Short mmCIF file of C-alpha atoms and ligand atoms in Angstrom, two decimals:
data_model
loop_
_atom_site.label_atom_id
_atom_site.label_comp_id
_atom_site.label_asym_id
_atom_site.label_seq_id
_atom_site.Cartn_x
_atom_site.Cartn_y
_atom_site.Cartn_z
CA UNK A 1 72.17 108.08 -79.62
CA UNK A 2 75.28 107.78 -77.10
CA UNK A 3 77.70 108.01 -79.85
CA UNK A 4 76.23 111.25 -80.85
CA UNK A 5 75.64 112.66 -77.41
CA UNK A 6 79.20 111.97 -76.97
CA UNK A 7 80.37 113.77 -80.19
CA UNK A 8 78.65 116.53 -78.91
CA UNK A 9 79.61 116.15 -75.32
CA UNK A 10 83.18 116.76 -76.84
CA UNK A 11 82.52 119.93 -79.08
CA UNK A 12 81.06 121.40 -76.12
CA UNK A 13 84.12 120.65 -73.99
CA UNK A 14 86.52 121.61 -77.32
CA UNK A 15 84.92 124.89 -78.13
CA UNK A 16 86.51 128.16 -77.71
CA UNK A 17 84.02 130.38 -79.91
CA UNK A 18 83.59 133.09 -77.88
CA UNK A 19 85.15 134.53 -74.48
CA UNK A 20 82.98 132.75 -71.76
CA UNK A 21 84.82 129.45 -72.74
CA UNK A 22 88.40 131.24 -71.28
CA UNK A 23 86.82 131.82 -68.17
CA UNK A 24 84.87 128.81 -66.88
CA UNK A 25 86.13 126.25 -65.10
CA UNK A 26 83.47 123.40 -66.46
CA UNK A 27 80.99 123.63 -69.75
CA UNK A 28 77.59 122.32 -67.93
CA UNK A 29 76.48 120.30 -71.27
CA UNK A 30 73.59 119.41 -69.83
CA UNK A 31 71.81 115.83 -68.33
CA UNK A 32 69.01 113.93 -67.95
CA UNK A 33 67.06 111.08 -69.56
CA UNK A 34 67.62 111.20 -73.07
CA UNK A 35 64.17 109.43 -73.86
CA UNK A 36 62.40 112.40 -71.99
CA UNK A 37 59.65 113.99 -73.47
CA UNK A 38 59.75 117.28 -71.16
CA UNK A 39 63.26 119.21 -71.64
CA UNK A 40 63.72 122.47 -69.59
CA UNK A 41 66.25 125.02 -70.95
CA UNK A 42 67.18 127.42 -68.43
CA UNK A 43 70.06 130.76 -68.58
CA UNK A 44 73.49 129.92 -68.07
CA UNK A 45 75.48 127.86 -65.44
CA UNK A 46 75.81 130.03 -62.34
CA UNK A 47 79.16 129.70 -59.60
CA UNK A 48 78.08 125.99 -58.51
CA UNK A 49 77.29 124.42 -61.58
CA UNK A 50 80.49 125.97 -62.93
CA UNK A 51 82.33 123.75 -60.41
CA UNK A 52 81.06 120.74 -61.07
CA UNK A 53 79.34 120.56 -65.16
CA UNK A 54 76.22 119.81 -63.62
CA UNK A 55 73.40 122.05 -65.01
CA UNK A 56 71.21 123.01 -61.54
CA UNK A 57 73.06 122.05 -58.79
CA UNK A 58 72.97 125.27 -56.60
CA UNK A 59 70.02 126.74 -54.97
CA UNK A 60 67.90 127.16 -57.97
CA UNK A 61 68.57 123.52 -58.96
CA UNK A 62 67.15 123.03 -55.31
CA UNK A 63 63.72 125.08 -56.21
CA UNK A 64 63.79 123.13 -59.60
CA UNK A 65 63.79 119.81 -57.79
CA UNK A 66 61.02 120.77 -55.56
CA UNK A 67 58.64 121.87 -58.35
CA UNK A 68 59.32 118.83 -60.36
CA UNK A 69 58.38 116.80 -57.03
CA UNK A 70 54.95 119.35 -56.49
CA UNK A 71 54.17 118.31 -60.12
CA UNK A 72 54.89 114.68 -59.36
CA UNK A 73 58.47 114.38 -62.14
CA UNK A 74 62.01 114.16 -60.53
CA UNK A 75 65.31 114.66 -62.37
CA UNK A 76 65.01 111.61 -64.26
CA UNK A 77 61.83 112.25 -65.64
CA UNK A 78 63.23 115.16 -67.64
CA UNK A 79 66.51 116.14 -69.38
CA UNK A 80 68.04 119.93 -68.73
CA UNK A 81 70.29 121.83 -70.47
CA UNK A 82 71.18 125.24 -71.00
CA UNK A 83 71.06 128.21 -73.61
CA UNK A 84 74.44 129.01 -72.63
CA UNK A 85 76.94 126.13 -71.89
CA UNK A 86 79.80 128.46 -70.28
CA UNK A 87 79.57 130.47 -66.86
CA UNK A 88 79.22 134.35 -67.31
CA UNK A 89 81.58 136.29 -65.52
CA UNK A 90 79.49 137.67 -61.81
CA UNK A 91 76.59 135.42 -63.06
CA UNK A 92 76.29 138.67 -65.52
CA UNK A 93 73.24 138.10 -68.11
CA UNK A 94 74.81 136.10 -71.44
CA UNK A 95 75.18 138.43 -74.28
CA UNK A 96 73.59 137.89 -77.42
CA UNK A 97 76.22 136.79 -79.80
CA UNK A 98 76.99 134.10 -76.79
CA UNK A 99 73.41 132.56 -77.37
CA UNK A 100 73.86 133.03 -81.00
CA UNK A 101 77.51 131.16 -80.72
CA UNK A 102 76.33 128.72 -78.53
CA UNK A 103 73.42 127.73 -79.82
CA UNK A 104 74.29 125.24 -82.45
CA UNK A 105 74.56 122.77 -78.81
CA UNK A 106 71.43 123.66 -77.71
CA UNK A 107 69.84 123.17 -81.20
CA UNK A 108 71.80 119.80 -81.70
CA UNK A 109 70.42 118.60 -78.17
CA UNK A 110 67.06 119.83 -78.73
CA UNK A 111 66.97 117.29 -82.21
CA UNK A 112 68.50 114.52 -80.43
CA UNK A 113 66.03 114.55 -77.26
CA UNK A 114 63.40 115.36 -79.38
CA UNK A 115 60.99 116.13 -76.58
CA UNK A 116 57.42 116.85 -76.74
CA UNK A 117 57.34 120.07 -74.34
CA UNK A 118 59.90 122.28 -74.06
CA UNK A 119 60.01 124.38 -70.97
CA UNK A 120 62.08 127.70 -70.64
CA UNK A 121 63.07 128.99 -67.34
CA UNK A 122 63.19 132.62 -67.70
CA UNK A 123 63.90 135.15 -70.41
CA UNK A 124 66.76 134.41 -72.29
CA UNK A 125 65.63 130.86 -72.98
CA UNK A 126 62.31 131.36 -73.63
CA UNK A 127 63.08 134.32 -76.32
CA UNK A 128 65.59 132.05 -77.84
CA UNK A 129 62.95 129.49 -78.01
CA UNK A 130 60.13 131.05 -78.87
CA UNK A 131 62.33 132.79 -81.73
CA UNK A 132 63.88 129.13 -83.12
CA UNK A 133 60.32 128.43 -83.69
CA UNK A 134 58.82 131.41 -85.21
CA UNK A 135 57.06 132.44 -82.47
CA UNK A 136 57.80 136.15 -82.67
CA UNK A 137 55.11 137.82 -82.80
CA UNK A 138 53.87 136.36 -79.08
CA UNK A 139 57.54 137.26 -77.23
CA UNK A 140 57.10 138.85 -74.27
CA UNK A 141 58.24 139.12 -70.97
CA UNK A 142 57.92 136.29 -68.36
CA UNK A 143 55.65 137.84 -66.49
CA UNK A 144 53.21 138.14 -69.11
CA UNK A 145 53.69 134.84 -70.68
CA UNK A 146 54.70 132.44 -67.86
CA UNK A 147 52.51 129.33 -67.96
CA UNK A 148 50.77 130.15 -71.56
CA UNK A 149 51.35 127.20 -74.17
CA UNK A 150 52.70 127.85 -77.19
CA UNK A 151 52.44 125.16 -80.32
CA UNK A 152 55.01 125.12 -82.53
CA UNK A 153 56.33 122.76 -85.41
CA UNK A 154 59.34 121.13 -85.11
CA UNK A 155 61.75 119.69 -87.66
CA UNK A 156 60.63 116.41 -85.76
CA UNK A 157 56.74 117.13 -85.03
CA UNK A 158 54.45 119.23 -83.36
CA UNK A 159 55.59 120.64 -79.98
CA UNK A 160 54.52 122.61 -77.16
CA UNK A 161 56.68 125.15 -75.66
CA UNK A 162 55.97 126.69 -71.89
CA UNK A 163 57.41 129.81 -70.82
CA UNK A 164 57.90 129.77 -66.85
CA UNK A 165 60.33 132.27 -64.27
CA UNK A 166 63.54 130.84 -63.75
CA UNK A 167 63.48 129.18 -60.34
CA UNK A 168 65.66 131.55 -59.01
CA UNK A 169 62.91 134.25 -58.55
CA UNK A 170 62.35 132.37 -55.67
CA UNK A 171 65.52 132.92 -54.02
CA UNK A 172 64.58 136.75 -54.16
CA UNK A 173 60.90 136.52 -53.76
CA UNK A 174 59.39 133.79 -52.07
CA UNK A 175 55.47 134.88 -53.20
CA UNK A 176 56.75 133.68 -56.62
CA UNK A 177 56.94 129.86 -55.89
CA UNK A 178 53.33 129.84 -55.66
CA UNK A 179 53.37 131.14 -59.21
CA UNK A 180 56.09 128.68 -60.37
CA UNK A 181 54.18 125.85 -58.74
CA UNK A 182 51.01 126.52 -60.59
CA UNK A 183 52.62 126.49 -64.09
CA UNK A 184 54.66 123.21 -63.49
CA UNK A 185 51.04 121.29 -62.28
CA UNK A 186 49.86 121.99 -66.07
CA UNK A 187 52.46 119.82 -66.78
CA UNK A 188 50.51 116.96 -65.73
CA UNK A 189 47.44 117.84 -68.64
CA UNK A 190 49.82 117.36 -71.26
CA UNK A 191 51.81 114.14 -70.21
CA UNK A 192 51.19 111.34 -67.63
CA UNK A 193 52.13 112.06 -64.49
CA UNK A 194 50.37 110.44 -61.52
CA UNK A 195 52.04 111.85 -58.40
CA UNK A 196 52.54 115.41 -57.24
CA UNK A 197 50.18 117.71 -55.52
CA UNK A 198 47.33 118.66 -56.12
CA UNK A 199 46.95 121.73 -58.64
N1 URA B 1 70.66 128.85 -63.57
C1 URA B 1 70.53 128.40 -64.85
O1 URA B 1 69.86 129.00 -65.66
N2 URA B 1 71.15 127.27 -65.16
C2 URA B 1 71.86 126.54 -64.31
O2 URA B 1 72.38 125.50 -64.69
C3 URA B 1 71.96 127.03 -63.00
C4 URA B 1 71.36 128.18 -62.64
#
C-alpha cells in the first residue's frame, strides 16, 4: 500500500497535464488514514493549502475539523483528498478538463483507500462523484441533495456516497453550519462512532 501511495505521491508531484500545475506552489495530494472507511473529497486547494500540500488547512479545514469532532471522527478517522490536486488561480472554480485531467489521482486514491462512504464537499466533487458512479440521473445541486445517500457499486463493493456543502459556506453564512452539522451526525448510522454530539 505505501509503495503505491508513494508512486502516486510522485505522479502527482511530476505532472504537468494541464496549466494549474505552472502555477501552484505545492500539489495537496491528499492525507489521512489509509485504512479509513469514510473519505471526503472536497474542490481544490485554496491559498493556504497551496503553501503547505496539506489538503484543509485554512479556515474551511478549521469548520471541517469541528464537524468531524460534532460527529464524534477527527482527522485520523478519515482520509481527504481533493478533485483537483493544483491551486486555481484567485481560488477561481476548476475547469472541467482540469477535473477530467486530474482525475486519474483521485480515481487511483479512491481504489487504494477503498472506503465505504464517500463524502463530497460541495459541487464539483459531488458531480464528479456521483457521475464516476453512474449516478446521473439524481445530480443536482447541493442544496437539493446535501445529506441524501446515494448507493452505488464500486469496482471494489457496494458504497455509499453523501453529498454535503463544502465547509466553506460557513465562512459566508454562518446559519449553514447547522445544516452541515446535521448531515455529518448521519455519519454515525452508517459506521461506529461513539462520541460526538448529539444529532
Ligand atoms: N477547499 C477545498 O475544497 N479543499 C481544500 O483542500 C481546501 C479548501
Amino acid at each position: 500500500m505505501n509503495n503505491r501511495i508513494n508512486k502516486l505521491q510522485q505522479e502527482i508531484l511530476n505532472c504537468k497535464k494541464c496549466g494549474l500545475s505552472r502555477e501552484r506552489l505545492n500539489p495537496v495530494i491528499g492525507e489521512g488514514n489509509l485504512n479509513a472507511e469514510i473519505m471526503f473529497i472536497g474542490e481544490a486547494p485554496g491559498a493556504n493549502e497551496d503553501k503547505t500540500g496539506k489538503p484543509f488547512c485554512g479556515r474551511s479545514g478549521d469548520i471541517l475539523d469541528e464537524l468531524l469532532m460534532s460527529s464524534g471522527m477527527n482527522r485520523q478517522d478519515i482520509y481527504i483528498a481533493n478533485t483537483v490536486k493544483c491551486r486555481p488561480p484567485k481560488n477561481r472554480n476548476p475547469k472541467e478538463e482540469e477535473i477530467r485531467l486530474c482525475a486519474v489521482f483521485l480515481d487511483l486514491q479512491i481504489n487504494l483507500i477503498k472506503p465505504k462512504i464517500i463524502c463530497c464537499l460541495g459541487n464539483f466533487s459531488t458531480s464528479y462523484v456521483m457521475k464516476k458512479y453512474n449516478l446521473n440521473d439524481k445530480i443536482q445541486g447541493i442544496s437539493n441533495i446535501h445529506g441524501q445517500v446515494f448507493f452505488a457499486e464500486s469496482s471494489y463493493g457496494k458504497i455509499k456516497v453523501i453529498p454535503f456543502y463544502h465547509p466553506a459556506v460557513v465562512v459566508y453564512n454562518m446559519n449553514k453550519k447547522k445544516v452541515l452539522e446535521k448531515d455529518f451526525c448521519m455519519l454515525k448510522k452508517y459506521i461506529s462512532i461513539s462520541g460526538g454530539k448529539k444529532c
